[in-house]
Coordinates of N, CA and C in Angstrom, one line a residue:
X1 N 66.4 -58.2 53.5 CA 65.8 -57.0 53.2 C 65.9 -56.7 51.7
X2 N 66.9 -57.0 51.2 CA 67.3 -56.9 50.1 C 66.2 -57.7 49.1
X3 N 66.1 -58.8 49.4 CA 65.2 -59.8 48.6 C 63.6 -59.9 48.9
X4 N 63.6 -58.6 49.8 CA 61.8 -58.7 50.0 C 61.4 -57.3 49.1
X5 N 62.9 -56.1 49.1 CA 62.3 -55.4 48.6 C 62.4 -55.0 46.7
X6 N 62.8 -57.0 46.6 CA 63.2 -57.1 44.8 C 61.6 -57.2 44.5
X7 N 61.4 -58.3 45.3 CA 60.1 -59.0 45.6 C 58.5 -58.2 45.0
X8 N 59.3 -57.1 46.2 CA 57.7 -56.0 46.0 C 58.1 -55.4 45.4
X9 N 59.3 -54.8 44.4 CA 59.3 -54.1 43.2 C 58.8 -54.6 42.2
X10 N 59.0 -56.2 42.3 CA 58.6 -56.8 41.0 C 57.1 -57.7 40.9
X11 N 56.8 -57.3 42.4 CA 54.8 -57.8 42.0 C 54.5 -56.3 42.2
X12 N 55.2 -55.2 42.6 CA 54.2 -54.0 42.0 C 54.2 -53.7 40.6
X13 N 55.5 -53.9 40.2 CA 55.2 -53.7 38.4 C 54.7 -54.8 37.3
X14 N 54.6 -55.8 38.1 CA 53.6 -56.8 37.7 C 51.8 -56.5 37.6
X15 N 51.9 -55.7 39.0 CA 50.3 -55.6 39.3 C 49.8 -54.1 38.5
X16 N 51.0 -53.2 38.3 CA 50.9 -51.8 37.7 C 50.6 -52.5 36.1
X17 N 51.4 -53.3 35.5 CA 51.2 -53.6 33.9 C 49.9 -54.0 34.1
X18 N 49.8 -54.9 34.9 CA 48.3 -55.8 34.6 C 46.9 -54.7 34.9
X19 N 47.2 -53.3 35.0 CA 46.3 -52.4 35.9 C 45.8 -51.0 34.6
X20 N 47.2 -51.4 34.3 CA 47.4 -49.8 33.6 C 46.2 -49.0 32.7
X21 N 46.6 -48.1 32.5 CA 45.7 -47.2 31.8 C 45.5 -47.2 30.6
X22 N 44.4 -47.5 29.5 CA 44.3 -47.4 28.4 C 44.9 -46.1 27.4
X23 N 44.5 -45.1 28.2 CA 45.2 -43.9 27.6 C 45.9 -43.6 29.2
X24 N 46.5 -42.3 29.2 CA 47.3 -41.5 30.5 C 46.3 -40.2 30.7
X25 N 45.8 -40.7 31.7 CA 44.3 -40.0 32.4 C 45.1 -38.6 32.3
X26 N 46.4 -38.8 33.2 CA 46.8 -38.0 33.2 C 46.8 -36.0 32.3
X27 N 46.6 -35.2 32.3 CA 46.6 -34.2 31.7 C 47.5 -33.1 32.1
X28 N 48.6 -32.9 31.6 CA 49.7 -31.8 31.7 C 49.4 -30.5 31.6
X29 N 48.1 -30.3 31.0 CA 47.8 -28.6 30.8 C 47.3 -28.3 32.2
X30 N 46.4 -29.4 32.6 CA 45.3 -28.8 33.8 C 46.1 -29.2 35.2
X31 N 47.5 -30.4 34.8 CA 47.7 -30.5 36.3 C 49.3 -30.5 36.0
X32 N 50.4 -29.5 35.9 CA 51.2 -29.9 35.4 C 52.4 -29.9 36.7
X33 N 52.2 -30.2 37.4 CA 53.0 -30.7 38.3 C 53.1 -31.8 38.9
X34 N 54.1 -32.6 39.5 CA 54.0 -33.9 39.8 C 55.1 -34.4 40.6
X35 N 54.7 -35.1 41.7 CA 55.3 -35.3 43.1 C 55.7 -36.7 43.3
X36 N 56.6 -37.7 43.6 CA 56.4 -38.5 43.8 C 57.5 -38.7 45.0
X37 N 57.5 -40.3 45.5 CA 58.7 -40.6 46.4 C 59.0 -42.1 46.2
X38 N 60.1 -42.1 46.1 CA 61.0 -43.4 45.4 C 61.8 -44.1 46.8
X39 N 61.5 -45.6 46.4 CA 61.8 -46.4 47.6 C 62.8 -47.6 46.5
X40 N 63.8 -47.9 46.6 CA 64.9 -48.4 46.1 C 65.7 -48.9 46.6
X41 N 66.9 -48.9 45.6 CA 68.6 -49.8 46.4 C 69.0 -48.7 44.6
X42 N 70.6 -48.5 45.3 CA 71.1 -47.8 45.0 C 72.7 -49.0 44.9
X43 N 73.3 -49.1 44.0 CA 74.4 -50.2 43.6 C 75.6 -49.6 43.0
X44 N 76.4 -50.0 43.8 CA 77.9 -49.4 43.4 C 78.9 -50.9 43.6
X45 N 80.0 -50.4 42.8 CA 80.6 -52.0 42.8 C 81.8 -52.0 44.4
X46 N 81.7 -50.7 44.7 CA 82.6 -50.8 46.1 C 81.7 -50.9 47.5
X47 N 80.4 -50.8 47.3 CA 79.6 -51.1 48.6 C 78.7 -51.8 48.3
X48 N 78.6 -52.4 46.9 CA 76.9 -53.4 46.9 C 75.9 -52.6 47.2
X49 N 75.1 -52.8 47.7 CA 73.2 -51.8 47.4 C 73.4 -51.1 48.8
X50 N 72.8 -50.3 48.7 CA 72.1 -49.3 49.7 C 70.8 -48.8 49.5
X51 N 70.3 -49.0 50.8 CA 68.8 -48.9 50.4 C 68.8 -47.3 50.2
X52 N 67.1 -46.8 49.2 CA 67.4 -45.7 49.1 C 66.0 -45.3 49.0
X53 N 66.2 -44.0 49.7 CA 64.8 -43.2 49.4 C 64.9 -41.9 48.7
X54 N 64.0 -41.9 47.9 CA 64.1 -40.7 47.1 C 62.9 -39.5 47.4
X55 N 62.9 -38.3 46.6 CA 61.8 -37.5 46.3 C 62.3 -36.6 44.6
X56 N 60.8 -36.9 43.8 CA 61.2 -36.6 42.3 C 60.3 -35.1 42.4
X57 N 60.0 -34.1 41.9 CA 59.2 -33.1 41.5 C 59.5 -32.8 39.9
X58 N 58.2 -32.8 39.1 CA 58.7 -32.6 37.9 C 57.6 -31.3 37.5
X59 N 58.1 -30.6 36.8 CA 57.0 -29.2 35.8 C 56.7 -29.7 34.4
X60 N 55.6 -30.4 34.0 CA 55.3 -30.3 32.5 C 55.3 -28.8 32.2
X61 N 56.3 -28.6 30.6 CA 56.1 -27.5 30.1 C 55.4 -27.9 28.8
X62 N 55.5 -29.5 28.4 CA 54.5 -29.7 27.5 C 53.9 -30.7 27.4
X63 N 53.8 -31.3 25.9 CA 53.6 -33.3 25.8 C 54.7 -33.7 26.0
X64 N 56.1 -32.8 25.2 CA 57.4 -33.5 25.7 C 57.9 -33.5 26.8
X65 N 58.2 -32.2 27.3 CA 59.3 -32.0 28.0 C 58.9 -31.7 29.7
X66 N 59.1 -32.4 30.7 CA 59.3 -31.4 31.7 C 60.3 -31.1 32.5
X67 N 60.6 -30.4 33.7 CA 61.8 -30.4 34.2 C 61.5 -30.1 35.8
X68 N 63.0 -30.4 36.1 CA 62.8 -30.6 38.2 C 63.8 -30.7 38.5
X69 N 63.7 -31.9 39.4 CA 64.4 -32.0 40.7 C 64.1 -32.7 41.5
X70 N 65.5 -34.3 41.5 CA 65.2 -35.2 42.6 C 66.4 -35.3 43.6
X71 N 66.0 -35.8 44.7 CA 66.8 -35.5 45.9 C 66.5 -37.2 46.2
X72 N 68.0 -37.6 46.5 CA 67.9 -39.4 47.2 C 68.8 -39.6 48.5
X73 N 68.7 -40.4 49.1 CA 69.4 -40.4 50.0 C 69.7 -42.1 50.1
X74 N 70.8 -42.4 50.4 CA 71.1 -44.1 50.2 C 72.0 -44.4 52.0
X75 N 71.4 -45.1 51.9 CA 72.3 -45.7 53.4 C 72.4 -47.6 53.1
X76 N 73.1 -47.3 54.2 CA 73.6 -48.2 54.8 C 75.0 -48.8 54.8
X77 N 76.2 -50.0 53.6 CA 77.3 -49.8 53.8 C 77.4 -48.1 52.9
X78 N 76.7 -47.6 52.1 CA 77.4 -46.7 51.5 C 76.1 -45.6 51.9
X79 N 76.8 -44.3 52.1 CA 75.9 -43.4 52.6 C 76.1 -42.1 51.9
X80 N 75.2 -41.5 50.9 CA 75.3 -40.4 49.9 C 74.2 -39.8 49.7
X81 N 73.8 -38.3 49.8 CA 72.6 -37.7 49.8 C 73.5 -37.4 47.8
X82 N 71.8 -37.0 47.4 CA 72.3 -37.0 45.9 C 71.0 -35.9 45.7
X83 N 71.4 -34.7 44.6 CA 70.7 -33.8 44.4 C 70.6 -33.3 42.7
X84 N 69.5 -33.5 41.8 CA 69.7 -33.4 40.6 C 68.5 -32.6 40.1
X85 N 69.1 -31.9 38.9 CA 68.0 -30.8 37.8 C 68.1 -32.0 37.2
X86 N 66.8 -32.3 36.7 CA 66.3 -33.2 35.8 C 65.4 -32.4 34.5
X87 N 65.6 -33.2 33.4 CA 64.8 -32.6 32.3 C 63.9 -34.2 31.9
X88 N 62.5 -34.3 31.8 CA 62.2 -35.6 32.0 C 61.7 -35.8 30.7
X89 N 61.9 -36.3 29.5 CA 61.3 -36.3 28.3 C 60.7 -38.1 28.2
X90 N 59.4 -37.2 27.8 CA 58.0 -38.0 27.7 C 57.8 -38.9 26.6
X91 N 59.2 -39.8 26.3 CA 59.0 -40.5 24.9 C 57.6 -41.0 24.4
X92 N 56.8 -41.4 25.4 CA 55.2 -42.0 24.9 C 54.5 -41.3 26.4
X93 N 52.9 -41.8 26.1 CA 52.5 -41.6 27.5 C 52.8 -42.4 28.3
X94 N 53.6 -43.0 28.6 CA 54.3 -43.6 29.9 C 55.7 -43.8 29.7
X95 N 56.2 -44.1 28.7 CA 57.6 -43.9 28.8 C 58.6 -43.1 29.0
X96 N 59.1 -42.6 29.7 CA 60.1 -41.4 30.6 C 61.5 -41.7 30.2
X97 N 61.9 -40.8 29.9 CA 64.0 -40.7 29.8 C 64.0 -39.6 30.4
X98 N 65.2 -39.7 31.7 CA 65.4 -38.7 32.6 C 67.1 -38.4 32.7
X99 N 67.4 -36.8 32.3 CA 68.9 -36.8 32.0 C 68.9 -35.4 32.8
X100 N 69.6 -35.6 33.8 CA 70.0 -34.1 34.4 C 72.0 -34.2 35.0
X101 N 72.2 -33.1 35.2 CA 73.4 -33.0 36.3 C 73.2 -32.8 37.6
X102 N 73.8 -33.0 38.7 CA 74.0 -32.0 39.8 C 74.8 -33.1 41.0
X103 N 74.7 -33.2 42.2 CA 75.9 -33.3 43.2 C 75.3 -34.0 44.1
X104 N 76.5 -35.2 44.6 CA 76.6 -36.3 45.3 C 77.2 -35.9 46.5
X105 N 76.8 -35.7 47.9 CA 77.6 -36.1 49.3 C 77.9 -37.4 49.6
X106 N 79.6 -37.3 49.9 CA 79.3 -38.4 50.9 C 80.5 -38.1 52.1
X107 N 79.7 -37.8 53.1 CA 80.5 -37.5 54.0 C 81.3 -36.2 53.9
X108 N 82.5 -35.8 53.8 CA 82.8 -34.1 53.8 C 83.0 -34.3 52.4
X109 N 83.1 -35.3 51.6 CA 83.1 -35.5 49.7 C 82.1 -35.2 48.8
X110 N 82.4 -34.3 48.1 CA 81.4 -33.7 47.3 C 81.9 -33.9 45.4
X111 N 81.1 -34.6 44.9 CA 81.3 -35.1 43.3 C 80.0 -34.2 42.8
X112 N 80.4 -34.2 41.1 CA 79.8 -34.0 40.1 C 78.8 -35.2 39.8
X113 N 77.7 -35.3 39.4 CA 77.2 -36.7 38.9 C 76.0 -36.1 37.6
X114 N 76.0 -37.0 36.5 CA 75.3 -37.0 35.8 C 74.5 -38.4 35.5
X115 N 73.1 -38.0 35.5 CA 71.9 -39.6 35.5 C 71.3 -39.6 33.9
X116 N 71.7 -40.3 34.1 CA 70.3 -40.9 32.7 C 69.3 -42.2 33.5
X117 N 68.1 -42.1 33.1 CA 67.4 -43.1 33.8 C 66.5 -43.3 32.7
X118 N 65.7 -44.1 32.6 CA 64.6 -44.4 32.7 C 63.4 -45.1 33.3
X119 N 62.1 -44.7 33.0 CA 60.7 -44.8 33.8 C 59.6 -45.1 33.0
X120 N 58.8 -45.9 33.8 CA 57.6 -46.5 33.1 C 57.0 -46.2 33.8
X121 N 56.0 -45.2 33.4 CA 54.5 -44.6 34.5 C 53.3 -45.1 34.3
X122 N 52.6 -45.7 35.3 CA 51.5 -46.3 35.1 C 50.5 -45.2 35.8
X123 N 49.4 -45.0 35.8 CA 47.9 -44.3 36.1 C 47.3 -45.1 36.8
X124 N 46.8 -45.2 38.2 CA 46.0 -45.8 38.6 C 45.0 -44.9 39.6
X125 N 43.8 -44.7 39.5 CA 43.4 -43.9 40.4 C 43.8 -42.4 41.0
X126 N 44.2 -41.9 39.6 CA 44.8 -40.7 40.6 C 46.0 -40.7 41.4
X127 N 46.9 -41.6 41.1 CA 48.5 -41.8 41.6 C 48.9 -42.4 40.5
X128 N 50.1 -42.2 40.4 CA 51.2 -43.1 39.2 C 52.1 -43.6 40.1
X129 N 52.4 -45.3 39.2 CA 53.3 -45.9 39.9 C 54.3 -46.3 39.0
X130 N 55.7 -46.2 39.2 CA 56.7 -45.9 38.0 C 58.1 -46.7 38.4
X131 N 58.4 -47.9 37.8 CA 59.3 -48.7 38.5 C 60.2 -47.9 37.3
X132 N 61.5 -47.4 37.9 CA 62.6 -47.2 37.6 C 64.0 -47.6 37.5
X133 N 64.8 -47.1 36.7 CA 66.5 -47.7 36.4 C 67.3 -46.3 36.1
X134 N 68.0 -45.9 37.3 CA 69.0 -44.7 36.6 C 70.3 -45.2 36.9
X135 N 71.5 -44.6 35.8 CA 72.2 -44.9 35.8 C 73.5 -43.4 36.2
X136 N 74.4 -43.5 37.2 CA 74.5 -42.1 37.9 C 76.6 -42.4 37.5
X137 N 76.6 -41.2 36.9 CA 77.7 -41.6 36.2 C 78.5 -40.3 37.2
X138 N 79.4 -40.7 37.8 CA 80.3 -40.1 38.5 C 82.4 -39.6 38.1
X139 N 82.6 -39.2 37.7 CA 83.9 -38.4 37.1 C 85.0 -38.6 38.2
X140 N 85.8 -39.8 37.5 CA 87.2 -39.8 37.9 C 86.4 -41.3 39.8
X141 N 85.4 -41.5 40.1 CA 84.8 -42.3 41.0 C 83.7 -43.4 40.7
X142 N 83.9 -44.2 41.0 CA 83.2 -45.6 40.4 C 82.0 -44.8 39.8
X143 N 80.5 -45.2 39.5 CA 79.0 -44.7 38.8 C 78.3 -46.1 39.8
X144 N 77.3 -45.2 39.6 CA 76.0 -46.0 40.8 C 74.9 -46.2 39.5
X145 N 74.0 -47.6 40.8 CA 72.9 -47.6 39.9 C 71.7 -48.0 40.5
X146 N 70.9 -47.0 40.1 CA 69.8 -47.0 41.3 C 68.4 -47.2 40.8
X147 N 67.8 -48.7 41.1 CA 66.5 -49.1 41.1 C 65.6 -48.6 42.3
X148 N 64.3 -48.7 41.4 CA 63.5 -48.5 42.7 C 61.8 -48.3 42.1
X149 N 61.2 -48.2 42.9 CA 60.0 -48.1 42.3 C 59.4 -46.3 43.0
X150 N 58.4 -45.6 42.3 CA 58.0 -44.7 42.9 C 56.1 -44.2 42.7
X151 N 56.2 -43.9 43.7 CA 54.6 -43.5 43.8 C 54.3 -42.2 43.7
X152 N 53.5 -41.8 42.9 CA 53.4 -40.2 43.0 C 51.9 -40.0 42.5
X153 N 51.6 -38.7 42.4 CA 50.5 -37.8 42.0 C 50.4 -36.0 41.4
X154 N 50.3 -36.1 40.5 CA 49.4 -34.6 39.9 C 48.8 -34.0 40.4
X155 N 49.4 -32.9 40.2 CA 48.1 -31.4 40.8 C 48.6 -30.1 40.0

């Protein structure tokens, strides 16, 4: 499972480079919200990967800045719902650095976690495809690291 879903991470962001947008169709004034849902593995050095599903929402408040909230959930040996304010800064039009706080379940255990990630958004048709790398830094408990690719859309 593991190695089919490296597989399709890495011929979607193969097929997303080879696709992408000359400029980012995209427009933050007229559509500044944006939805997406992230399909991953989530890596810690005490349980190895867990697959993972996510959901991102972000608010452009401008060219730079927008802000949200993603919600992930990882199973299998390690099982942790994870819930974060994100602030998503728009280094280029497709380059993303994502830095928020907020809180890790696992089981009746409840941590602090802070992510830095970043994201490459591609434009295709009216959806973006955005293969990602966050890095989930955990206080006083190992830190996770969670790939994945995500698909989303504007409105």
């Amino acid at each position: 499972m593991r190695v089919y879903l490296a597989t399709v991470l890495l011929g979607a962001s193969a097929y997303a480079s080879g696709v992408g947008a000359k400029g980012n169709a995209h427009h933050w004034q007229s559509t500044p919200h944006h939805l997406s849902a992230l399909v991953g593995t989530t890596y810690t050095k005490e349980c190895g990967n867990a697959f993972t599903l996510g959901i991102d929402y972000e608010y452009r408040l401008n060219n730079f800045l927008g802000v949200g909230f993603v919600a992930e959930y990882a199973y299998e040996d390690l099982v942790a719902y994870t819930y974060l304010l994100v602030a998503d800064l728009h280094i280029t039009n497709h380059f993303i650095a994502q830095i928020g706080p907020g809180l890790e379940f696992h089981g009746s255990h409840k941590m602090e976690v802070a992510r830095l990630g970043l994201l490459y958004e591609f434009e295709m048709a009216g959806f973006t495809v955005s293969p990602q790398l966050h890095y989930d830094y955990h206080q006083n408990h190992k830190s996770a690291v969670v790939a994945g690719l995500a698909i989303g859309m504007s409105f």
